[in-house]
Amino acid sequence: MASSPLLTKISHPFSSIYPTKFTPFYLATEQSFKFPSTLFNFVKHLSSNDNPTIFHNFNFDSFYANLIDNSSHKINLTQVHAKLLLLGIQQNGFLVSKLVNAAVNFGEISYARKVFDKFPDPDVFLWNAIIRGYSKYNLFASAVEMYSRMQVLWVSPDGYTLPHVLKACGGIPSFRMGQQVHGQIFRLGFEKDVFVQNGVVAFYAKCGKIASAKVVFDRLEIRNVVSWTSMISGYAQNGQPIEALRVFDEMRSTGVMPDWIALVSVIRAHTDVEDLEHGKSIHSCVIKMGLELEPDLLIALTAMYAKCGQVMVARSFFNLVKVPNLILWNAMISGYAKNGYAEEAVKLFRDMIAHNIKTDSITARSAVLACAQVGSFDLARWMDNYISKSEHKDDVFVNSALIDMFAKCGNVDMARMVFNRTLDKDVVVWSSMIVGYGLHACNHSGLVEDGWQLFHCMKDYGIEPRHQHYACLVDLLGRSGYLDQAYDFIMNMPIEPGVSVWGALLSACKIHRHVTLGEYAAERLFSLESYNTGHYVQLSNLYASARMWDRVAKIRVLMRDKGLSKDLGYSLIEINGKLEAFRVGDKSHPRSKEIFEELESLERRLKQAGFVLDRNSSLHDLNEEEMEETLCNHSERLAIAFGLISTAQGTALRITKNLRACINCHSATKLISKLVNREIIVRDANRFHHFKDGVCSCGDYW
DNA sequence: ATAGGGTTAG
């Protein structure tokens, strides 16, 4: 320390009088302030008992202020604080406020509070510092609490206090508290303070009172980019993205330049309306302003492209962000999951865990959703295991997603287990369980009764049934052949029956070939969703099952006129943890030759076992050869053949198909399960089929 | 010393 050239060793002017006591001391020069390490050595020196120091002509405030400004760590601050206490100058409000602010900037909020609490009589600066600290780190309740304590002590808020308090009120959100603050703002005369007024605008917007926000905004004489952004994001947050975009245009026409936060808000609005076209123009605006590497804009862009289905583009932005960020990863994972890239979503989720990035419940929900889409039971079990050990295990959203996942991955018992262990069962948890039973129920009377029972005891738990629950009951009744009861049930529903209810009735009518009731249900469906292909296909299938070919043809024409066509079918099978996809007659697989050999051998064995084609089901316009060709090439057959040649004897095969299983494949699969002595589980677009020993769990109703 | 933003699921 003595060797440092930045501190001048000074002999005390009275050293001749008090030679032992006051020599030497060190003077910090202007230049030494620029070198923090030197400064902190100096502080140590000052604190040491061996070197009592004289403070003649010593400017404490600027000296310690510089120390605080040059601090790089909490430990520096504690040194300064200790010194202030030692010197008995902890009442220096200026320095203590500076200390608290510095602590806040380091994220050391509880330390900031400790320093604050040692101060006997905080002035408005010190109150601002601590309230700012709580508000900055989203500890809104504490911020508001400190604000009330400040009021009790009759300290009047200033133009810096109020924006922080307003942020806290909007963050909770506490409309009442914020309104009181607004009243105070009025009484104290801050109506011209643009910082305070922007805070008021944002507060109302956060509370969903967008009209109040607009009133305040409209009264502003000066509007800066923050005022505009508060309104833009206010509309975006309150489900009015179109209005948000309009306000953005208005802002630009008044000549206010957007900054990066404004652009983030506008991108969010485009994300909400999934307007990629205009979103791209904002993207080019970002580039023009040279902001394309701003991490938060990259996050917003990732979210926009991901949600709009451009997952590859989104991923390229994702890759550019170097700092791990929860929101970024969530956006990418949910983008994948939403757009049918379930495996990528799961993979990214695993990467996230591998990278030790903290997940939140939104991450967990998206990941579970993705697992449900993949349909692999092993993966589902892995996911459940992960969740049950994580902090998300009691989240209702996560749990109902898990129930749904297990049901969709073929294990209704596991779904029930999750249901049982969910402590806080809300209406959707119940729905997921009932829907889960519905997926597997079919003709299985035990499960049908379980479903009924659940429906009835919902009310005991004070939960009002919603349309999904009615749909399930219609499904259960209709499937069991009680079509009239199902119809009566619908007519007596206390709520307007929707797509799910009519859809359930229509498919029940198809099973039992009840044409008139089915036509009625279809009519309702067409009026509710006139462009949903599924409804037309269902009705067409109903006609086909009743052999009313002329009407089948009519539907086909109707669909062609509306520009609707069927989805291309595919089947997935998981082998050794790897998913393989097959389309009709797919020869692209590397083991295609073996697959088709297996297929032929199966076909032979089926014929030997007396298998005959059902020629009635909507195939009337194909000739014999075409019919055979089409049927035994169906994607699930390829998946089964591949499964048989690549797994050990006796292994169950789990297959996922995007369309509904056709009647011929269904009966063929039943027989195959018996011939090869394998359990084959097929999840089609509607439900599960557990094929075993020549029968299917659906009892041939699906 | 201040204010405005992004992920949203069953």
XYZ file of C-alpha atoms (C1' of nucleotides) in Angstrom:
712
model
C 0.000 0.000 0.000
C 2.702 2.415 0.916
C 4.371 1.561 -2.325
C 1.430 2.695 -4.414
C 2.370 5.755 -6.442
C -1.240 6.799 -6.579
C -1.398 7.645 -2.923
C 0.861 10.282 -1.584
C 2.415 9.693 1.769
C 1.945 12.881 3.737
C 3.471 13.880 6.941
C 0.980 15.414 9.218
C 1.383 19.143 9.708
C 1.419 18.595 13.486
C 3.714 15.628 13.338
C 6.361 17.496 15.123
C 4.004 18.047 18.042
C 2.429 14.572 18.059
C 5.158 12.518 16.457
C 3.902 9.059 17.328
C 0.223 9.493 17.015
C -0.570 10.982 13.614
C 2.133 10.011 11.212
C 1.896 9.240 8.444
C -1.359 9.461 6.568
C -2.148 9.065 2.929
C -3.823 11.363 0.548
C -5.872 9.995 -2.238
C -5.203 12.052 -5.332
C -7.654 12.783 -8.126
C -5.972 10.158 -10.247
C -6.161 7.456 -7.636
C -9.957 7.552 -7.766
C -9.735 5.960 -11.158
C -8.068 2.890 -9.732
C -10.496 1.109 -7.475
C -8.074 -1.491 -6.154
C -5.816 1.241 -4.864
C -8.767 2.949 -3.300
C -9.863 -0.134 -1.447
C -6.392 -0.708 -0.105
C -6.610 2.801 1.134
C -9.882 2.105 2.860
C -8.340 -0.892 4.578
C -5.541 1.350 5.682
C -7.979 3.916 7.002
C -9.832 1.249 8.917
C -6.796 -0.214 10.548
C -6.205 0.733 14.164
C -2.488 1.100 13.587
C -3.009 4.067 11.393
C -5.296 6.570 13.044
C -5.985 9.117 10.410
C -6.545 12.777 10.356
C -9.371 14.035 8.201
C -8.489 17.673 7.994
C -9.698 19.124 4.700
C -10.840 15.738 3.647
C -13.973 15.625 1.489
C -15.778 12.542 2.791
C -18.670 12.772 0.427
C -16.733 12.849 -2.779
C -14.163 10.376 -1.523
C -16.701 7.737 -0.448
C -18.977 8.464 -3.350
C -16.086 7.631 -5.625
C -15.409 4.486 -3.674
C -18.997 3.388 -4.121
C -19.004 4.250 -7.809
C -15.851 2.243 -8.300
C -17.108 -0.770 -6.396
C -17.215 -3.920 -8.396
C -18.692 -6.186 -5.779
C -20.874 -6.285 -2.689
C -17.795 -6.801 -0.506
C -16.533 -3.331 -1.496
C -19.815 -1.857 -0.365
C -19.697 -3.621 2.995
C -16.229 -2.151 3.512
C -17.507 1.333 2.829
C -20.553 0.782 5.009
C -18.412 -0.522 7.862
C -16.256 2.552 7.572
C -19.249 4.887 7.651
C -20.530 3.170 10.776
C -17.070 3.280 12.364
C -16.727 6.951 11.685
C -20.163 7.609 13.078
C -21.215 9.259 9.829
C -23.830 6.711 8.832
C -26.349 9.554 9.014
C -24.936 10.850 5.771
C -28.080 10.355 3.704
C -26.335 11.098 0.440
C -23.792 8.318 0.911
C -26.236 5.770 2.294
C -28.605 6.308 -0.642
C -25.677 5.856 -2.976
C -24.767 2.659 -1.171
C -28.300 1.315 -1.394
C -28.536 2.139 -5.083
C -25.209 0.465 -5.742
C -26.323 -2.627 -3.832
C -29.531 -2.683 -5.892
C -27.527 -2.494 -9.101
C -25.578 -5.543 -7.983
C -28.840 -7.366 -7.367
C -28.081 -7.439 -3.630
C -31.538 -6.390 -2.569
C -31.538 -7.906 0.909
C -28.178 -6.285 1.617
C -29.606 -2.998 0.351
C -32.421 -3.417 2.843
C -29.958 -4.096 5.647
C -28.127 -0.843 4.947
C -31.458 0.944 4.680
C -32.636 -0.399 8.042
C -29.538 0.901 9.828
C -30.385 4.418 8.791
C -32.452 6.211 11.424
C -34.357 8.789 9.434
C -34.554 8.080 5.681
C -35.110 11.004 3.359
C -36.936 10.774 0.050
C -33.754 9.797 -1.812
C -33.188 6.826 0.430
C -36.840 5.765 0.190
C -36.595 6.012 -3.580
C -33.511 3.838 -3.589
C -35.112 1.002 -1.648
C -38.455 1.200 -3.459
C -36.622 1.213 -6.781
C -34.719 -1.866 -5.640
C -37.822 -3.860 -4.837
C -39.582 -2.720 -7.978
C -36.609 -3.507 -10.194
C -36.494 -7.105 -9.040
C -40.251 -7.595 -9.245
C -40.684 -7.645 -5.461
C -43.760 -5.531 -5.914
C -45.455 -6.222 -2.594
C -42.352 -5.075 -0.713
C -42.105 -1.987 -2.894
C -45.683 -1.062 -2.088
C -45.163 -1.851 1.584
C -42.139 0.459 1.770
C -44.149 3.140 0.015
C -46.877 2.937 2.679
C -44.271 3.124 5.430
C -42.835 6.184 3.774
C -46.280 7.811 3.830
C -46.759 6.986 7.510
C -43.540 8.869 8.235
C -44.856 11.878 6.289
C -42.168 11.776 3.666
C -43.630 13.149 0.471
C -42.963 11.189 -2.744
C -41.191 12.944 -5.608
C -41.024 12.446 -9.340
C -38.682 9.502 -8.930
C -40.685 7.656 -6.303
C -43.906 7.520 -8.254
C -42.845 5.664 -11.418
C -41.414 2.878 -9.264
C -44.492 2.646 -7.112
C -46.705 2.609 -10.199
C -44.646 -0.163 -11.706
C -45.135 -2.151 -8.509
C -48.911 -1.529 -8.500
C -49.129 -2.670 -12.110
C -46.891 -5.620 -11.440
C -48.974 -7.138 -8.632
C -51.388 -5.944 -10.061
C -53.257 -3.926 -7.478
C -55.767 -1.675 -9.157
C -56.967 -0.098 -5.910
C -53.499 0.762 -4.688
C -52.555 2.211 -8.061
C -55.695 4.283 -8.179
C -54.878 5.753 -4.784
C -51.424 6.600 -6.060
C -52.972 8.211 -9.125
C -55.118 10.337 -6.799
C -52.014 11.434 -4.920
C -50.253 12.230 -8.176
C -53.110 14.522 -9.026
C -53.078 16.228 -5.607
C -49.312 16.643 -5.628
C -49.416 18.203 -9.081
C -47.459 15.760 -11.209
C -49.769 15.966 -14.196
C -47.021 17.497 -16.330
C -44.337 15.008 -15.317
C -43.939 12.736 -18.313
C -42.116 10.056 -16.308
C -44.893 9.877 -13.748
C -47.654 10.014 -16.349
C -46.035 7.268 -18.422
C -46.047 5.210 -15.260
C -49.766 5.865 -14.843
C -50.454 4.810 -18.455
C -48.506 1.584 -18.028
C -50.199 0.905 -14.700
C -53.709 1.120 -16.148
C -52.680 -0.986 -19.111
C -51.253 -3.698 -16.838
C -54.526 -3.761 -14.894
C -56.436 -4.301 -18.113
C -57.982 -0.818 -17.923
C -56.869 0.128 -21.373
C -59.542 2.832 -21.710
C -58.244 4.623 -18.604
C -54.710 4.295 -19.936
C -55.822 5.959 -23.145
C -57.509 8.841 -21.293
C -54.261 9.582 -19.461
C -52.239 9.142 -22.639
C -54.494 11.489 -24.614
C -54.096 14.198 -21.982
C -50.304 14.110 -22.177
C -48.844 17.293 -23.687
C -45.485 15.736 -24.386
C -45.395 12.135 -25.539
C -42.060 10.438 -25.797
C -41.270 7.007 -27.149
C -41.961 5.501 -23.716
C -45.478 6.963 -23.624
C -46.199 5.468 -27.043
C -44.666 2.136 -26.151
C -46.771 1.946 -23.002
C -49.905 2.286 -25.106
C -48.706 -0.123 -27.800
C -47.777 -2.834 -25.334
C -50.949 -2.071 -23.358
C -53.087 -2.949 -26.370
C -50.933 -5.972 -27.151
C -51.198 -7.234 -23.567
C -54.957 -6.769 -23.557
C -55.672 -8.832 -26.629
C -55.948 -5.922 -29.056
C -52.925 -6.413 -31.300
C -54.574 -4.667 -34.234
C -55.080 -1.525 -32.171
C -51.472 -1.838 -30.962
C -50.285 -1.787 -34.565
C -52.499 1.198 -35.322
C -50.970 3.149 -32.422
C -47.517 2.246 -33.726
C -48.384 3.730 -37.127
C -49.726 6.819 -35.409
C -46.495 7.155 -33.464
C -44.427 6.968 -36.608
C -46.614 9.513 -38.371
C -45.969 11.963 -35.542
C -42.264 11.527 -36.160
C -41.326 9.670 -32.968
C -38.553 7.175 -33.675
C -39.081 3.732 -32.200
C -36.329 2.350 -30.012
C -35.664 -1.327 -29.430
C -38.285 -1.759 -26.697
C -40.941 -0.185 -28.919
C -39.965 -2.623 -31.660
C -40.224 -5.563 -29.268
C -43.793 -4.515 -28.433
C -44.723 -4.177 -32.077
C -43.216 -7.551 -32.896
C -45.261 -9.060 -30.112
C -48.418 -7.587 -31.675
C -47.533 -9.177 -35.012
C -46.813 -12.444 -33.230
C -50.253 -12.368 -31.655
C -52.091 -11.905 -34.922
C -49.641 -14.278 -36.624
C -49.100 -11.652 -39.278
C -45.738 -12.731 -40.580
C -45.955 -10.495 -43.659
C -46.036 -7.252 -41.700
C -43.878 -8.761 -38.992
C -41.157 -9.153 -41.595
C -41.341 -5.452 -42.389
C -40.702 -4.684 -38.706
C -37.826 -7.106 -38.922
C -36.322 -5.105 -41.761
C -36.871 -1.969 -39.703
C -34.836 -3.627 -36.948
C -32.032 -4.287 -39.398
C -32.149 -0.740 -40.795
C -31.749 0.621 -37.302
C -28.787 -1.650 -36.720
C -30.512 -3.411 -33.849
C -30.463 -6.921 -35.288
C -28.089 -8.187 -32.635
C -29.986 -6.742 -29.687
C -30.635 -9.908 -27.647
C -34.159 -8.981 -26.606
C -35.132 -8.226 -30.189
C -33.703 -11.576 -31.219
C -35.927 -13.170 -28.589
C -38.996 -11.363 -29.894
C -38.132 -12.336 -33.472
C -37.575 -15.943 -32.469
C -41.003 -15.982 -30.825
C -42.649 -14.421 -33.864
C -41.160 -16.760 -36.455
C -41.682 -19.770 -34.183
C -45.326 -18.998 -33.541
C -45.961 -18.298 -37.209
C -44.673 -21.747 -38.087
C -41.279 -20.730 -39.479
C -39.401 -22.833 -36.967
C -36.216 -23.055 -39.034
C -35.967 -19.269 -39.304
C -36.806 -18.985 -35.629
C -34.072 -21.445 -34.801
C -31.501 -19.386 -36.670
C -32.319 -16.401 -34.439
C -32.388 -18.622 -31.405
C -28.860 -19.755 -32.201
C -27.637 -16.166 -32.345
C -28.511 -15.475 -28.713
C -25.527 -16.408 -26.647
C -26.860 -15.663 -23.179
C -29.144 -18.418 -21.875
C -32.563 -16.904 -21.415
C -35.673 -18.648 -20.140
C -38.119 -16.695 -22.301
C -36.093 -17.406 -25.435
C -36.046 -21.143 -24.773
C -39.732 -21.194 -23.921
C -40.564 -19.403 -27.151
C -38.570 -21.899 -29.187
C -39.877 -24.971 -27.372
C -43.508 -23.921 -27.564
C -43.000 -22.891 -31.183
C -41.764 -26.375 -32.002
C -44.533 -28.042 -30.009
C -47.243 -25.867 -31.544
C -46.199 -26.511 -35.107
C -45.918 -30.273 -34.987
C -42.183 -30.456 -34.326
C -42.742 -32.417 -31.150
C -39.430 -34.253 -31.189
C -37.450 -31.060 -31.666
C -39.366 -29.553 -28.767
C -38.480 -32.482 -26.529
C -34.874 -32.434 -27.669
C -34.568 -28.737 -26.901
C -36.109 -29.298 -23.504
C -33.493 -31.949 -22.793
C -30.769 -29.577 -23.984
C -32.116 -26.999 -21.603
C -31.787 -29.376 -18.674
C -28.330 -30.441 -19.857
C -27.299 -26.791 -20.000
C -28.605 -26.243 -16.489
C -30.948 -23.519 -17.653
C -33.670 -22.998 -15.106
C -37.087 -24.056 -16.376
C -40.399 -22.592 -15.324
C -43.900 -23.993 -15.485
C -44.418 -22.654 -19.002
C -41.415 -24.675 -20.135
C -42.793 -27.743 -18.399
C -46.233 -27.358 -19.959
C -44.849 -26.996 -23.473
C -42.556 -29.981 -22.985
C -45.380 -32.186 -21.701
C -47.541 -31.071 -24.612
C -44.774 -32.111 -26.986
C -44.465 -35.537 -25.309
C -48.201 -36.046 -25.705
C -47.820 -35.383 -29.411
C -44.913 -37.768 -29.810
C -47.041 -40.486 -28.272
C -44.184 -42.565 -26.890
C -44.995 -44.155 -23.561
C -41.331 -44.379 -22.548
C -40.875 -40.699 -23.210
C -44.071 -39.941 -21.292
C -42.753 -41.874 -18.320
C -39.448 -40.038 -18.490
C -41.280 -36.719 -18.557
C -43.501 -37.658 -15.634
C -40.477 -38.769 -13.661
C -38.745 -35.472 -14.371
C -41.787 -33.396 -13.405
C -42.484 -35.323 -10.213
C -38.980 -34.480 -9.008
C -39.207 -30.851 -10.056
C -40.770 -27.786 -8.553
C -43.553 -27.980 -11.173
C -45.123 -31.098 -9.674
C -47.994 -29.208 -8.029
C -48.773 -26.935 -10.958
C -52.352 -27.622 -12.128
C -51.572 -26.800 -15.728
C -48.636 -29.190 -15.751
C -50.677 -31.929 -14.115
C -53.600 -31.727 -16.483
C -51.122 -31.734 -19.345
C -49.573 -34.882 -17.840
C -52.986 -36.560 -17.581
C -53.646 -35.703 -21.190
C -50.171 -36.922 -22.155
C -50.553 -40.336 -20.524
C -54.009 -40.775 -21.976
C -52.650 -39.957 -25.431
C -49.647 -42.217 -24.950
C -51.897 -45.149 -24.255
C -51.820 -45.502 -20.509
C -55.019 -44.412 -18.845
C -53.924 -45.923 -15.516
C -50.920 -43.640 -15.339
C -53.201 -40.750 -16.263
C -55.392 -41.725 -13.327
C -52.360 -41.848 -11.052
C -51.455 -38.285 -11.931
C -55.092 -37.324 -11.441
C -55.123 -38.903 -7.977
C -51.952 -37.234 -6.844
C -53.058 -33.804 -8.076
C -54.074 -32.025 -4.895
C -55.621 -28.973 -6.416
C -58.073 -30.334 -8.979
C -59.588 -27.604 -11.086
C -62.108 -27.974 -13.872
C -59.504 -28.745 -16.516
C -57.864 -31.479 -14.446
C -61.248 -33.173 -14.307
C -61.822 -32.642 -18.003
C -58.477 -34.100 -18.926
C -59.234 -37.212 -16.910
C -62.705 -37.625 -18.386
C -61.410 -37.022 -21.899
C -58.690 -39.560 -21.112
C -61.281 -42.157 -20.257
C -63.213 -41.140 -23.354
C -60.143 -41.846 -25.529
C -59.875 -45.369 -24.160
C -63.441 -46.154 -23.099
C -65.175 -47.383 -26.248
C -67.170 -50.413 -25.215
C -65.381 -51.038 -21.972
C -68.227 -50.819 -19.495
C -66.042 -50.356 -16.419
C -64.466 -47.262 -17.867
C -67.783 -45.928 -19.110
C -69.070 -46.075 -15.574
C -65.934 -44.358 -14.286
C -66.590 -41.584 -16.774
C -70.213 -41.240 -15.675
C -69.250 -41.212 -12.047
C -66.654 -38.507 -12.570
C -69.178 -36.374 -14.435
C -71.614 -36.592 -11.572
C -69.221 -35.982 -8.735
C -67.811 -32.887 -10.439
C -70.742 -30.963 -9.030
C -70.005 -32.258 -5.531
C -66.680 -30.512 -5.872
C -68.419 -27.341 -6.930
C -67.135 -27.555 -10.482
C -69.557 -26.621 -13.230
C -69.312 -28.975 -16.256
C -68.196 -27.323 -19.493
C -68.832 -28.243 -23.096
C -66.037 -30.847 -23.152
C -67.709 -32.754 -20.359
C -71.047 -32.723 -22.144
C -69.281 -33.885 -25.287
C -67.784 -36.809 -23.420
C -71.118 -37.900 -22.076
C -72.690 -37.629 -25.503
C -69.819 -39.721 -26.767
C -70.297 -42.365 -24.088
C -74.065 -42.535 -24.564
C -73.907 -42.462 -28.326
C -71.153 -45.026 -28.578
C -73.172 -47.421 -26.471
C -76.075 -46.978 -28.843
C -78.264 -44.722 -26.726
C -78.603 -42.177 -29.508
C -81.978 -40.833 -28.473
C -80.769 -40.342 -24.914
C -77.705 -38.586 -26.241
C -79.943 -36.291 -28.297
C -82.197 -35.552 -25.319
C -79.138 -34.898 -23.223
C -77.946 -32.335 -25.760
C -81.338 -30.652 -25.941
C -81.382 -30.272 -22.171
C -77.869 -28.901 -21.862
C -77.793 -25.650 -19.876
C -75.202 -24.267 -22.306
C -75.182 -23.937 -26.073
C -73.853 -27.209 -27.574
C -70.674 -26.615 -29.577
C -68.528 -28.404 -32.117
C -67.299 -31.048 -29.707
C -70.818 -32.060 -28.671
C -72.209 -32.269 -32.210
C -69.049 -34.004 -33.367
C -69.476 -36.663 -30.702
C -73.092 -37.181 -31.764
C -72.172 -37.422 -35.438
C -69.512 -40.033 -34.875
C -71.899 -42.033 -32.695
C -74.456 -41.863 -35.494
C -71.859 -43.168 -37.879
C -71.142 -46.179 -35.685
C -74.824 -47.035 -35.441
C -75.692 -45.900 -38.966
C -78.298 -43.429 -37.837
C -78.469 -41.275 -40.942
C -81.155 -38.707 -40.088
C -79.759 -37.793 -36.690
C -76.250 -37.791 -38.159
C -77.299 -35.399 -40.916
C -78.787 -33.111 -38.319
C -75.570 -33.142 -36.284
C -73.526 -32.555 -39.440
C -75.678 -29.583 -40.374
C -74.948 -27.971 -37.037
C -71.262 -28.702 -37.498
C -71.193 -27.187 -40.985
C -72.804 -24.035 -39.697
C -70.313 -23.801 -36.837
C -67.182 -24.683 -38.806
C -67.918 -24.657 -42.491
C -64.293 -25.232 -43.508
C -63.408 -28.116 -41.228
C -62.643 -31.092 -43.449
C -63.217 -33.557 -40.633
C -66.937 -32.881 -40.438
C -67.458 -33.562 -44.146
C -65.408 -36.723 -43.968
C -67.413 -37.916 -40.974
C -70.718 -37.409 -42.726
C -69.361 -39.019 -45.862
C -68.256 -42.008 -43.819
C -71.696 -42.204 -42.260
C -73.270 -42.324 -45.727
C -70.714 -44.900 -46.809
C -71.459 -47.127 -43.849
C -75.156 -46.924 -44.792
C -74.228 -47.647 -48.412
C -75.700 -44.384 -49.626
C -73.152 -43.862 -52.368
C -74.942 -41.037 -54.145
C -74.770 -38.953 -51.013
C -71.109 -39.833 -50.525
C -70.494 -38.459 -54.001
C -72.421 -35.278 -53.173
C -70.214 -34.656 -50.151
C -67.153 -35.161 -52.295
C -68.380 -32.503 -54.726
C -69.242 -30.187 -51.851
C -65.742 -30.585 -50.466
C -64.138 -30.001 -53.830
C -66.156 -26.815 -54.288
C -64.969 -25.547 -50.942
C -61.388 -26.421 -51.786
C -61.118 -28.935 -48.972
C -59.057 -32.049 -49.274
C -58.032 -34.839 -46.966
C -54.776 -34.784 -45.051
C -52.062 -37.074 -46.267
C -51.888 -40.055 -43.964
C -48.810 -41.214 -42.114
C -47.922 -43.547 -39.271
C -45.135 -43.340 -36.733
C -43.462 -46.124 -34.815
C -40.794 -45.795 -32.179
C -37.971 -48.310 -32.410
C -35.142 -48.117 -29.901
C -36.097 -44.594 -29.011
C -36.062 -43.465 -32.647
C -39.252 -42.483 -34.434
C -39.781 -43.769 -37.942
C -42.473 -42.335 -40.205
C -44.270 -44.106 -43.044
C -46.677 -42.886 -45.699
C -48.963 -44.917 -47.929
C -46.854 -47.231 -50.076
C -43.732 -45.572 -48.728
C -40.580 -47.049 -50.259
C -38.176 -44.434 -48.937
C -37.056 -46.346 -45.862
C -33.536 -47.854 -46.052
C -34.989 -51.251 -45.089
C -37.875 -50.868 -47.511
C -37.126 -54.167 -49.269
C -37.367 -56.173 -46.045
C -40.473 -54.245 -45.011
C -42.303 -55.143 -48.200
C -41.217 -58.752 -47.935
C -42.635 -58.852 -44.430
C -45.786 -57.167 -45.705
C -46.265 -59.788 -48.378
C -45.684 -62.606 -45.946
C -48.258 -61.053 -43.601
C -50.711 -60.741 -46.454
C -50.262 -64.431 -47.295
C -50.798 -65.473 -43.698
C -53.870 -63.247 -43.454
C -55.389 -64.888 -46.520
C -54.578 -68.337 -45.176
C -56.315 -67.417 -41.954
C -59.393 -66.550 -43.973
C -59.168 -62.781 -43.940
C -61.594 -61.089 -46.317
C -61.794 -57.485 -47.364
C -64.691 -55.306 -46.442
C -65.672 -53.884 -49.818
C -68.392 -51.639 -48.557
C -66.492 -48.927 -46.868
C -66.212 -45.974 -49.192
C -64.067 -47.881 -51.645
C -66.789 -48.666 -54.136
C -65.183 -46.764 -56.950
C -61.893 -48.643 -56.941
C -61.350 -51.785 -58.946
C -60.310 -54.986 -57.243
C -56.602 -54.595 -57.792
C -56.502 -50.989 -56.770
C -58.405 -51.849 -53.660
C -55.984 -54.539 -52.521
C -53.027 -52.370 -53.374
C -54.405 -49.396 -51.462
C -55.296 -51.352 -48.397
C -52.214 -53.382 -47.678
C -50.032 -50.340 -48.349
C -51.685 -48.214 -45.692
C -49.115 -46.483 -43.606
C -49.903 -48.355 -40.393
C -49.299 -51.664 -42.165
C -45.833 -50.512 -43.131
C -45.183 -49.389 -39.590
C -46.343 -52.769 -38.265
C -44.169 -54.662 -40.750
C -41.179 -52.551 -39.829
C -41.912 -53.026 -36.134
C -42.080 -56.797 -36.557
C -38.730 -57.088 -38.312
C -36.901 -54.752 -35.972
C -38.007 -55.882 -32.507
C -37.701 -59.083 -30.527
C -40.474 -61.704 -30.474
C -43.300 -60.685 -28.184
C -42.441 -56.985 -27.977
C -45.494 -54.755 -28.058
C -45.672 -52.348 -31.026
C -46.780 -48.779 -30.447
C -47.920 -46.887 -33.500
C -49.273 -43.396 -33.973
C -51.410 -42.557 -36.991
C -52.564 -39.066 -37.907
C -55.812 -40.179 -39.535
C -58.514 -42.489 -38.372
C -57.793 -46.218 -38.892
C -59.701 -47.709 -41.855
C -61.975 -50.689 -41.343
C -59.799 -53.084 -43.306
C -56.591 -52.166 -41.573
C -58.439 -52.448 -38.303
C -59.604 -56.012 -38.926
C -56.275 -56.962 -40.471
C -54.403 -55.647 -37.429
C -56.650 -57.644 -35.120
C -55.775 -60.789 -36.978
C -52.088 -59.896 -37.234
C -51.909 -59.465 -33.448
C -53.090 -63.050 -33.136
C -50.944 -64.484 -35.956
C -47.689 -63.008 -34.712
C -48.691 -63.136 -31.051
C -47.938 -59.477 -30.387
C -49.724 -56.685 -28.689
C -50.168 -53.809 -31.137
C -51.238 -50.438 -29.833
C -52.374 -47.951 -32.442
C -53.279 -44.409 -31.595
C -55.265 -42.978 -34.483
C -56.669 -39.477 -34.850
C -59.487 -40.280 -32.459
C -58.481 -42.898 -29.944
C -56.443 -45.891 -28.914
C -56.720 -49.382 -30.237
C -55.149 -52.086 -28.136
C -54.958 -55.103 -30.457
C -54.321 -58.401 -28.746
C -55.145 -62.036 -29.520
C -57.310 -61.098 -32.461
C -59.471 -58.517 -30.701
C -59.329 -54.779 -30.239
C -60.068 -52.851 -27.060
C -62.403 -50.568 -28.979
C -64.793 -53.438 -29.523
C -64.878 -52.398 -33.197
C -66.534 -49.105 -32.439
C -64.350 -46.136 -33.251
C -31.342 7.464 -9.220
C -36.545 7.275 -12.697
C -40.682 5.030 -16.683
C -42.029 1.245 -21.615
C -40.739 -4.982 -23.787
C -40.407 -10.589 -24.877
C -42.313 -16.932 -23.267
C -48.620 -18.383 -21.829
C -49.949 -24.101 -21.302
C -54.189 -28.269 -20.059
